[in-house]
Short mmCIF file of C-alpha atoms and ligand atoms in Angstrom, two decimals:
data_model
loop_
_atom_site.label_atom_id
_atom_site.label_comp_id
_atom_site.label_asym_id
_atom_site.label_seq_id
_atom_site.Cartn_x
_atom_site.Cartn_y
_atom_site.Cartn_z
CA UNK G 1 5.09 -25.70 8.47
CA UNK G 2 2.72 -27.98 10.45
CA UNK G 3 -0.89 -27.35 9.38
CA UNK G 4 -2.85 -25.42 12.02
CA UNK G 5 -5.73 -27.49 13.44
CA UNK G 6 -8.05 -24.49 13.23
CA UNK G 7 -8.43 -23.04 9.73
CA UNK G 8 -6.83 -19.64 9.11
CA UNK G 9 -9.30 -17.46 7.22
CA UNK G 10 -7.85 -14.57 5.23
CA UNK G 11 -9.86 -12.11 3.13
CA UNK G 12 -8.30 -9.70 0.62
CA UNK G 13 -10.35 -6.62 -0.25
CA UNK G 14 -9.14 -5.34 -3.64
CA UNK G 15 -8.18 -8.01 -6.17
CA UNK G 16 -5.78 -5.89 -8.20
CA UNK G 17 -2.07 -6.37 -8.88
CA UNK G 18 -0.81 -6.28 -5.28
CA UNK G 19 -3.81 -8.03 -3.74
CA UNK G 20 -3.81 -10.99 -6.14
CA UNK G 21 -0.04 -11.47 -5.91
CA UNK G 22 0.24 -11.45 -2.10
CA UNK G 23 -3.02 -13.41 -1.68
CA UNK G 24 -1.72 -16.12 -4.00
CA UNK G 25 1.42 -16.41 -1.84
CA UNK G 26 -0.62 -17.23 1.30
CA UNK G 27 -3.31 -19.57 -0.02
CA UNK G 28 -2.71 -23.21 0.95
CA UNK G 29 -5.85 -25.23 1.73
CA UNK G 30 -3.68 -28.32 2.35
CA UNK G 31 -2.12 -26.40 5.25
CA UNK G 32 -5.52 -25.14 6.41
CA UNK G 33 -4.90 -21.58 5.14
CA UNK G 34 -7.90 -20.33 3.19
CA UNK G 35 -7.60 -17.10 1.21
CA UNK G 36 -10.65 -15.42 -0.34
CA UNK G 37 -10.99 -12.32 -2.51
CA UNK G 38 -13.44 -9.44 -2.67
CA UNK G 39 -13.41 -8.38 -6.34
CA UNK G 40 -15.13 -5.57 -8.17
CA UNK G 41 -14.82 -5.06 -11.94
CA UNK G 42 -12.89 -8.33 -12.38
CA UNK G 43 -15.37 -10.45 -10.41
CA UNK G 44 -16.72 -12.47 -13.36
CA UNK G 45 -13.25 -13.33 -14.67
CA UNK G 46 -11.87 -14.43 -11.28
CA UNK G 47 -15.05 -16.22 -10.15
CA UNK G 48 -15.05 -18.28 -13.35
CA UNK G 49 -11.37 -19.14 -13.76
CA UNK G 50 -9.34 -17.84 -10.81
CA UNK G 51 -6.36 -15.49 -11.02
CA UNK G 52 -3.71 -16.17 -13.65
CA UNK G 53 -0.31 -15.08 -12.41
CA UNK G 54 2.67 -14.44 -14.65
CA UNK G 55 5.51 -13.91 -12.24
CA UNK G 56 9.17 -13.16 -12.58
CA UNK G 57 9.85 -14.76 -9.17
CA UNK G 58 7.69 -17.91 -9.18
CA UNK G 59 6.80 -18.64 -12.81
CA UNK G 60 3.25 -18.86 -14.13
CA UNK G 61 0.45 -20.38 -12.08
CA UNK G 62 -3.28 -20.11 -11.36
CA UNK G 63 -4.57 -19.12 -7.95
CA UNK G 64 -8.04 -20.41 -7.14
CA UNK G 65 -9.26 -18.61 -4.01
CA UNK G 66 -11.41 -20.37 -1.40
CA UNK G 67 -14.21 -17.94 -2.16
CA UNK G 68 -14.66 -15.06 -4.59
CA UNK G 69 -17.09 -12.30 -3.61
CA UNK G 70 -18.60 -9.68 -5.89
CA UNK G 71 -18.60 -6.95 -3.23
CA UNK G 72 -17.91 -6.27 0.42
CA UNK G 73 -21.62 -6.67 1.18
CA UNK G 74 -21.59 -10.06 -0.57
CA UNK G 75 -18.60 -11.20 1.54
CA UNK G 76 -20.12 -9.90 4.78
CA UNK G 77 -23.33 -11.81 4.11
CA UNK G 78 -21.36 -15.06 3.66
CA UNK G 79 -18.70 -14.59 6.38
CA UNK G 80 -17.19 -17.79 7.81
CA UNK G 81 -18.19 -18.60 11.40
CA UNK G 82 -16.17 -16.32 13.66
CA UNK G 83 -15.26 -14.00 10.77
CA UNK G 84 -11.82 -13.64 9.21
CA UNK G 85 -8.51 -13.84 11.06
CA UNK G 86 -7.00 -11.29 8.67
CA UNK G 87 -8.78 -8.69 6.54
CA UNK G 88 -6.21 -7.42 4.06
CA UNK G 89 -6.92 -4.12 2.30
CA UNK G 90 -5.19 -3.84 -1.08
CA UNK G 91 -7.26 -1.16 -2.76
CA UNK G 92 -5.63 2.10 -3.87
CA UNK G 93 -5.59 4.42 -0.83
CA UNK G 94 -7.96 7.23 -1.85
CA UNK G 95 -9.32 8.82 1.34
CA UNK G 96 -10.63 11.81 -0.69
CA UNK G 97 -12.81 9.40 -2.68
CA UNK G 98 -13.71 6.66 -0.21
CA UNK G 99 -13.18 5.81 3.45
CA UNK G 100 -11.81 2.24 3.40
CA UNK G 101 -12.45 1.84 7.13
CA UNK G 102 -16.16 2.57 6.66
CA UNK G 103 -16.29 0.23 3.66
CA UNK G 104 -14.78 -2.75 5.49
CA UNK G 105 -16.76 -2.24 8.72
CA UNK G 106 -19.28 -5.05 7.95
CA UNK G 107 -16.35 -7.47 7.46
CA UNK G 108 -14.66 -6.46 10.70
CA UNK G 109 -17.97 -6.69 12.58
CA UNK G 110 -18.43 -10.25 11.28
CA UNK G 111 -15.45 -11.26 13.43
CA UNK G 112 -16.95 -9.87 16.62
CA UNK G 113 -15.34 -7.51 19.07
CA UNK G 114 -11.75 -6.75 18.07
CA UNK G 115 -10.94 -10.19 16.65
CA UNK G 116 -9.86 -9.69 13.03
CA UNK G 117 -6.45 -8.23 12.31
CA UNK G 118 -6.72 -5.44 9.71
CA UNK G 119 -3.79 -5.53 7.31
CA UNK G 120 -3.12 -2.52 5.09
CA UNK G 121 -0.88 -3.08 2.05
CA UNK G 122 -1.06 0.40 0.62
CA UNK G 123 1.31 3.20 -0.27
CA UNK G 124 1.63 6.48 1.59
CA UNK G 125 1.50 7.55 5.22
CA UNK G 126 -1.44 8.01 7.58
CA UNK G 127 -3.41 5.18 5.95
CA UNK G 128 -3.82 3.46 9.34
CA UNK G 129 -5.44 6.37 11.18
CA UNK G 130 -9.07 6.02 9.95
CA UNK G 131 -8.96 2.27 10.80
CA UNK G 132 -7.45 2.94 14.21
CA UNK G 133 -10.27 5.42 14.99
CA UNK G 134 -13.09 3.21 13.75
CA UNK G 135 -11.75 -0.08 15.18
CA UNK G 136 -10.10 0.77 18.51
CA UNK G 137 -9.87 -2.90 19.58
CA UNK G 138 -8.55 -4.55 16.41
CA UNK G 139 -4.87 -5.19 15.80
CA UNK G 140 -3.62 -3.37 12.70
CA UNK G 141 -0.74 -4.55 10.53
CA UNK G 142 0.76 -1.81 8.40
CA UNK G 143 2.59 -3.12 5.32
CA UNK G 144 4.82 -1.52 2.71
CA UNK G 145 5.65 -3.35 -0.46
CA UNK G 146 8.41 -2.96 -3.01
CA UNK G 147 7.06 -4.75 -6.03
CA UNK G 148 6.35 -3.97 -9.65
CA UNK G 149 3.07 -5.62 -10.59
CA UNK G 150 0.09 -4.86 -12.79
CA UNK G 151 -3.21 -6.39 -13.80
CA UNK G 152 -2.74 -6.76 -17.55
CA UNK G 153 -6.27 -8.01 -18.22
CA UNK G 154 -9.22 -8.91 -16.00
CA UNK G 155 -7.97 -11.66 -13.67
CA UNK G 156 -4.42 -11.80 -15.08
CA UNK G 157 -1.69 -10.27 -12.95
CA UNK G 158 1.91 -9.84 -13.98
CA UNK G 159 4.64 -9.42 -11.38
CA UNK G 160 7.58 -7.83 -13.18
CA UNK G 161 10.07 -7.81 -10.32
CA UNK G 162 10.64 -7.60 -6.58
CA UNK G 163 8.60 -9.22 -3.79
CA UNK G 164 9.56 -7.30 -0.65
CA UNK G 165 6.88 -6.79 1.96
CA UNK G 166 7.70 -5.04 5.25
CA UNK G 167 5.15 -5.33 8.06
CA UNK G 168 4.75 -3.65 11.43
CA UNK G 169 2.02 -3.24 14.03
CA UNK G 170 0.14 0.04 14.29
CA UNK G 171 -1.24 1.09 17.65
CA UNK G 172 -0.83 4.87 17.91
CA UNK G 173 1.94 5.23 15.34
CA UNK G 174 4.52 5.68 18.06
CA UNK G 175 4.83 2.16 19.42
CA UNK G 176 2.18 2.39 22.16
CA UNK G 177 2.42 5.37 24.48
CA UNK G 178 -0.52 4.29 26.71
CA UNK G 179 -1.25 0.88 28.27
CA UNK G 180 -4.22 0.36 25.88
CA UNK G 181 -2.00 1.19 22.88
CA UNK G 182 0.73 -1.09 24.21
CA UNK G 183 -1.73 -3.99 24.42
CA UNK G 184 -2.83 -3.31 20.83
CA UNK G 185 0.79 -3.11 19.75
CA UNK G 186 1.46 -6.51 21.34
CA UNK G 187 -1.48 -8.10 19.49
CA UNK G 188 -0.35 -6.30 16.34
CA UNK G 189 3.16 -7.73 16.72
CA UNK G 190 1.71 -11.24 17.05
CA UNK G 191 -0.28 -10.74 13.84
CA UNK G 192 2.79 -9.31 12.07
CA UNK G 193 4.99 -12.25 13.06
CA UNK G 194 2.36 -14.82 12.09
CA UNK G 195 1.75 -13.25 8.67
CA UNK G 196 5.42 -12.74 7.86
CA UNK G 197 6.03 -16.36 8.82
CA UNK G 198 3.25 -17.49 6.45
CA UNK G 199 4.55 -15.38 3.58
CA UNK G 200 8.04 -16.80 4.11
CA UNK G 201 7.17 -20.45 4.67
CA UNK G 202 4.02 -20.92 2.59
CA UNK G 203 4.61 -18.21 -0.02
CA UNK G 204 8.41 -18.47 -0.31
CA UNK G 205 8.69 -14.70 -0.08
CA UNK G 206 12.18 -14.50 1.33
CA UNK G 207 12.12 -10.77 1.89
CA UNK G 208 8.92 -10.63 3.96
CA UNK G 209 10.10 -8.72 7.02
CA UNK G 210 8.75 -7.94 10.50
CA UNK G 211 9.44 -4.50 11.99
CA UNK G 212 8.63 -2.73 15.22
CA UNK G 213 5.89 -0.10 14.98
CA UNK G 214 8.17 2.95 14.67
CA UNK G 215 10.66 1.18 12.41
CA UNK G 216 7.87 0.31 9.99
CA UNK G 217 6.82 3.96 9.92
CA UNK G 218 10.42 4.77 9.03
CA UNK G 219 10.13 2.37 6.08
CA UNK G 220 6.88 4.13 5.06
CA UNK G 221 8.49 7.58 5.23
CA UNK G 222 11.53 6.37 3.33
CA UNK G 223 9.27 5.17 0.54
CA UNK G 224 7.50 8.56 0.65
CA UNK G 225 10.87 10.06 -0.23
CA UNK G 226 10.69 8.30 -3.58
CA UNK G 227 6.93 8.39 -4.18
CA UNK G 228 6.33 12.01 -3.14
CA UNK G 229 9.16 13.29 -5.30
CA UNK G 230 8.91 11.09 -8.40
CA UNK G 231 5.16 10.43 -8.73
CA UNK G 232 3.75 13.98 -8.82
CA UNK G 233 6.77 15.30 -10.70
CA UNK G 234 6.28 12.73 -13.46
CA UNK G 235 2.75 14.08 -14.01
CA UNK G 236 3.67 17.77 -13.76
CA UNK G 237 6.77 17.32 -15.96
CA UNK G 238 4.48 16.32 -18.81
CA UNK G 239 4.36 12.56 -18.46
CA UNK G 240 7.94 11.35 -18.34
CA UNK G 241 9.34 8.37 -16.44
CA UNK G 242 11.63 8.25 -13.41
CA UNK G 243 14.88 7.52 -15.24
CA UNK G 244 14.36 10.36 -17.71
CA UNK G 245 13.60 12.77 -14.86
CA UNK G 246 16.67 11.73 -12.87
CA UNK G 247 18.88 12.37 -15.92
CA UNK G 248 17.57 15.89 -16.52
CA UNK G 249 19.75 18.30 -14.48
CA UNK G 250 16.93 20.69 -13.48
CA UNK G 251 14.49 17.93 -12.60
CA UNK G 252 17.22 16.03 -10.74
CA UNK G 253 17.90 19.09 -8.58
CA UNK G 254 14.17 19.37 -7.85
CA UNK G 255 13.80 15.64 -7.06
CA UNK G 256 16.81 15.69 -4.75
CA UNK G 257 15.48 18.72 -2.88
CA UNK G 258 12.07 17.03 -2.45
CA UNK G 259 13.73 13.91 -1.06
CA UNK G 260 15.86 15.97 1.28
CA UNK G 261 12.73 17.61 2.69
CA UNK G 262 11.42 14.17 3.67
CA UNK G 263 14.84 13.06 4.96
CA UNK G 264 14.88 16.12 7.18
CA UNK G 265 11.22 15.90 8.32
CA UNK G 266 10.74 12.19 9.06
CA UNK G 267 13.23 11.88 11.97
CA UNK G 268 11.64 14.94 13.62
CA UNK G 269 8.19 13.38 13.28
CA UNK G 270 9.15 9.86 14.37
CA UNK G 271 11.77 10.80 16.96
CA UNK G 272 14.33 8.51 15.34
CA UNK G 273 16.85 9.03 12.53
CA UNK G 274 16.72 7.12 9.25
CA UNK G 275 19.07 4.13 9.64
CA UNK G 276 22.36 4.49 7.75
CA UNK G 277 21.54 1.43 5.59
CA UNK G 278 18.58 3.21 3.92
CA UNK G 279 19.51 4.76 0.58
CA UNK G 280 20.03 8.54 0.61
CA UNK G 281 18.67 10.88 -2.10
CA UNK G 282 21.79 10.83 -4.29
CA UNK G 283 21.93 7.03 -4.27
CA UNK G 284 18.18 6.77 -4.97
CA UNK G 285 18.65 9.03 -7.99
CA UNK G 286 21.64 7.05 -9.16
CA UNK G 287 19.73 3.76 -9.12
CA UNK G 288 16.69 5.46 -10.69
CA UNK G 289 18.83 6.35 -13.72
CA UNK G 290 19.01 2.63 -14.54
CA UNK G 291 15.28 2.01 -14.09
CA UNK G 292 14.37 2.86 -17.68
CA UNK G 293 10.73 2.22 -18.49
CA UNK G 294 9.69 2.79 -14.84
CA UNK G 295 6.53 4.91 -14.82
CA UNK G 296 5.07 5.91 -11.45
CA UNK G 297 1.56 4.64 -10.71
CA UNK G 298 0.39 8.22 -10.19
CA UNK G 299 1.31 9.02 -13.79
CA UNK G 300 -0.44 5.88 -15.04
CA UNK G 301 -3.55 6.81 -13.01
CA UNK G 302 -3.46 10.42 -14.28
CA UNK G 303 -3.15 9.31 -17.90
CA UNK G 304 -6.05 6.86 -17.46
CA UNK G 305 -8.26 9.55 -15.90
CA UNK G 306 -8.36 7.72 -12.54
CA UNK G 307 -8.00 9.41 -9.15
CA UNK G 308 -4.41 9.56 -7.88
CA UNK G 309 -3.17 8.57 -4.42
CA UNK G 310 -2.47 12.26 -3.77
CA UNK G 311 -3.66 12.51 -0.19
CA UNK G 312 -1.63 9.62 1.25
CA UNK G 313 1.51 10.37 -0.77
CA UNK G 314 1.53 14.19 -0.48
CA UNK G 315 -1.36 15.61 1.55
CA UNK G 316 -0.87 13.47 4.66
CA UNK G 317 2.94 13.88 4.78
CA UNK G 318 2.60 17.67 4.48
CA UNK G 319 -0.14 17.81 7.15
CA UNK G 320 1.63 15.41 9.54
CA UNK G 321 4.86 17.41 9.19
CA UNK G 322 3.00 20.67 9.89
CA UNK G 323 1.58 19.14 13.10
CA UNK G 324 5.21 18.64 14.15
CA UNK G 325 6.08 22.24 13.19
CA UNK G 326 8.01 21.06 10.12
CA UNK G 327 7.40 22.67 6.72
CA UNK G 328 7.94 20.80 3.45
CA UNK G 329 7.46 23.64 0.95
CA UNK G 330 8.35 21.72 -2.21
CA UNK G 331 5.98 18.86 -1.36
CA UNK G 332 3.29 21.39 -0.42
CA UNK G 333 3.62 23.03 -3.86
CA UNK G 334 3.44 19.69 -5.65
CA UNK G 335 0.35 18.81 -3.60
CA UNK G 336 -1.44 22.10 -4.25
CA UNK G 337 -0.71 22.05 -7.99
CA UNK G 338 -1.67 18.46 -8.60
CA UNK G 339 -4.77 18.62 -6.42
CA UNK G 340 -5.93 21.62 -8.43
CA UNK G 341 -5.13 19.88 -11.74
CA UNK G 342 -7.17 16.87 -10.61
CA UNK G 343 -10.07 19.10 -9.53
CA UNK G 344 -10.06 20.93 -12.88
CA UNK G 345 -10.03 17.66 -14.77
CA UNK G 346 -12.98 16.30 -12.74
CA UNK G 347 -14.92 19.56 -13.32
CA UNK G 348 -14.28 19.30 -17.08
CA UNK G 349 -15.44 15.68 -17.09
CA UNK G 350 -18.67 16.69 -15.33
CA UNK G 351 -19.27 19.51 -17.83
CA UNK G 352 -18.66 17.15 -20.75
CA UNK G 353 -21.34 14.82 -19.41
CA UNK G 354 -24.01 17.59 -19.26
N1 NAP S 1 1.20 -2.29 -8.37
C1 NAP S 1 2.39 -2.08 -7.83
O1 NAP S 1 3.43 -2.44 -8.43
C2 NAP S 1 2.52 -1.46 -6.46
C3 NAP S 1 3.79 -1.39 -5.88
C4 NAP S 1 3.91 -0.88 -4.60
C5 NAP S 1 2.80 -0.42 -3.93
N2 NAP S 1 1.57 -0.46 -4.52
C6 NAP S 1 0.43 0.03 -3.75
O2 NAP S 1 -0.45 -1.05 -3.47
C7 NAP S 1 -1.82 -0.59 -3.39
C8 NAP S 1 -2.66 -1.39 -4.38
O3 NAP S 1 -2.17 -1.10 -5.68
P1 NAP S 1 -2.48 -1.97 -6.97
O4 NAP S 1 -1.46 -1.61 -7.98
O5 NAP S 1 -2.70 -3.39 -6.63
O6 NAP S 1 -3.87 -1.32 -7.43
P2 NAP S 1 -4.93 -1.92 -8.45
O7 NAP S 1 -4.27 -2.89 -9.37
O8 NAP S 1 -5.66 -0.75 -9.00
O9 NAP S 1 -5.89 -2.78 -7.52
C9 NAP S 1 -6.82 -2.24 -6.65
C10 NAP S 1 -8.04 -3.14 -6.72
O10 NAP S 1 -8.93 -2.77 -5.69
C11 NAP S 1 -10.24 -2.89 -6.22
N3 NAP S 1 -11.18 -2.15 -5.38
C12 NAP S 1 -11.19 -0.83 -5.10
N4 NAP S 1 -12.21 -0.54 -4.28
C13 NAP S 1 -12.86 -1.70 -4.06
C14 NAP S 1 -14.02 -2.05 -3.32
N5 NAP S 1 -14.71 -1.15 -2.62
N6 NAP S 1 -14.42 -3.34 -3.31
C15 NAP S 1 -13.74 -4.27 -4.00
N7 NAP S 1 -12.64 -4.01 -4.73
C16 NAP S 1 -12.22 -2.73 -4.76
C17 NAP S 1 -10.11 -2.36 -7.63
O11 NAP S 1 -11.22 -2.74 -8.38
P3 NAP S 1 -11.62 -2.00 -9.78
O12 NAP S 1 -10.69 -2.60 -10.80
O13 NAP S 1 -13.02 -2.32 -9.96
O14 NAP S 1 -11.35 -0.53 -9.58
C18 NAP S 1 -8.81 -3.04 -8.04
O15 NAP S 1 -9.04 -4.35 -8.51
C19 NAP S 1 -1.74 0.91 -3.71
O16 NAP S 1 -1.69 1.66 -2.53
C20 NAP S 1 -0.44 1.05 -4.50
O17 NAP S 1 0.13 2.36 -4.43
C21 NAP S 1 1.41 -0.97 -5.78
#
């Protein structure tokens, strides 16, 4: 790729497993692409010696970002002239704990009116909406990743397998029903194509893919099929992994029924069927049987006492479906039970501190 004459400035907010991996696959100062990180608890480690990556796909290497910031406020106070071209959010999506759109506002404002593209690499559905409301002029890139990665110690990230990142614009979620949304969708598409091209050519991520707005939402809902069935069930089933669940006849029946609810709901919500090539519940369960050792992130978060991505994986799908007059009773039950369990745990923690 010929180096752009004007530097491309990219800022990742959330230097965890996903953020560090995908940031490291874009950074190329020699090609005038400058990637910086906003860190939090791992700031000291990354500021002093960069990010150490142990990857299945690209070997081991160190990523030294252009700049490392200790907080969003720190980054905003040192923004490059004209702000960032891309602000990539790779925090856990926890709208019940924090509003990411409010948090990143100083970074978006640094770019001036509607300039920076906001890129969301997060699980779940409905993650774009708060950003769309707060930043009506900025292009939004919605991204879904299939990867298995973890931060094994401060500043060291291990990618165990997979690299896929699917990107699509987000205007109104439906591909731009008004002329203003259409214009945003067009700018979003440009940002999607540019980013996917960088990940492919600079980062050698062969399965970085560009989608239309609605098709990307289909990818999101298809992933919900897996996440909304497996993740909460792993917690409520007493802490067992995906393979074990899929091999238990009663749990398998439950998982399949949860997936079928999403398979039935998503086409009614998006006005388009799931493409034939996307795996159906039985096939998903079949391949899950082989994924021994796979533990959903929600289970890992629950066991570590951290908040779970409950709202974007269960709450939003149930609410969005209801708005389209579609009920998902199994998902609603999982949501209600797990939300209550989380609330009880938080209450106990507070009491223990008194
Ligand atoms: N990991 C995977 O294999 C995988 C696969 C597919 C999808 N995903 C999705 O990708 C998203 C990111 O997941 P992840 O596994 O990368 O999570 P993670 O490892 O927990 O990373 C999130 C990072 O964001 C940081 N952060 C949170 N709020 C921040 C703030 N206000 N300012 C600065 N930093 C902040 C956290 O800092 P602290 O450490 O200080 O909390 C942490 O370093 C999630 O939606 C997840 O579901 C992950």
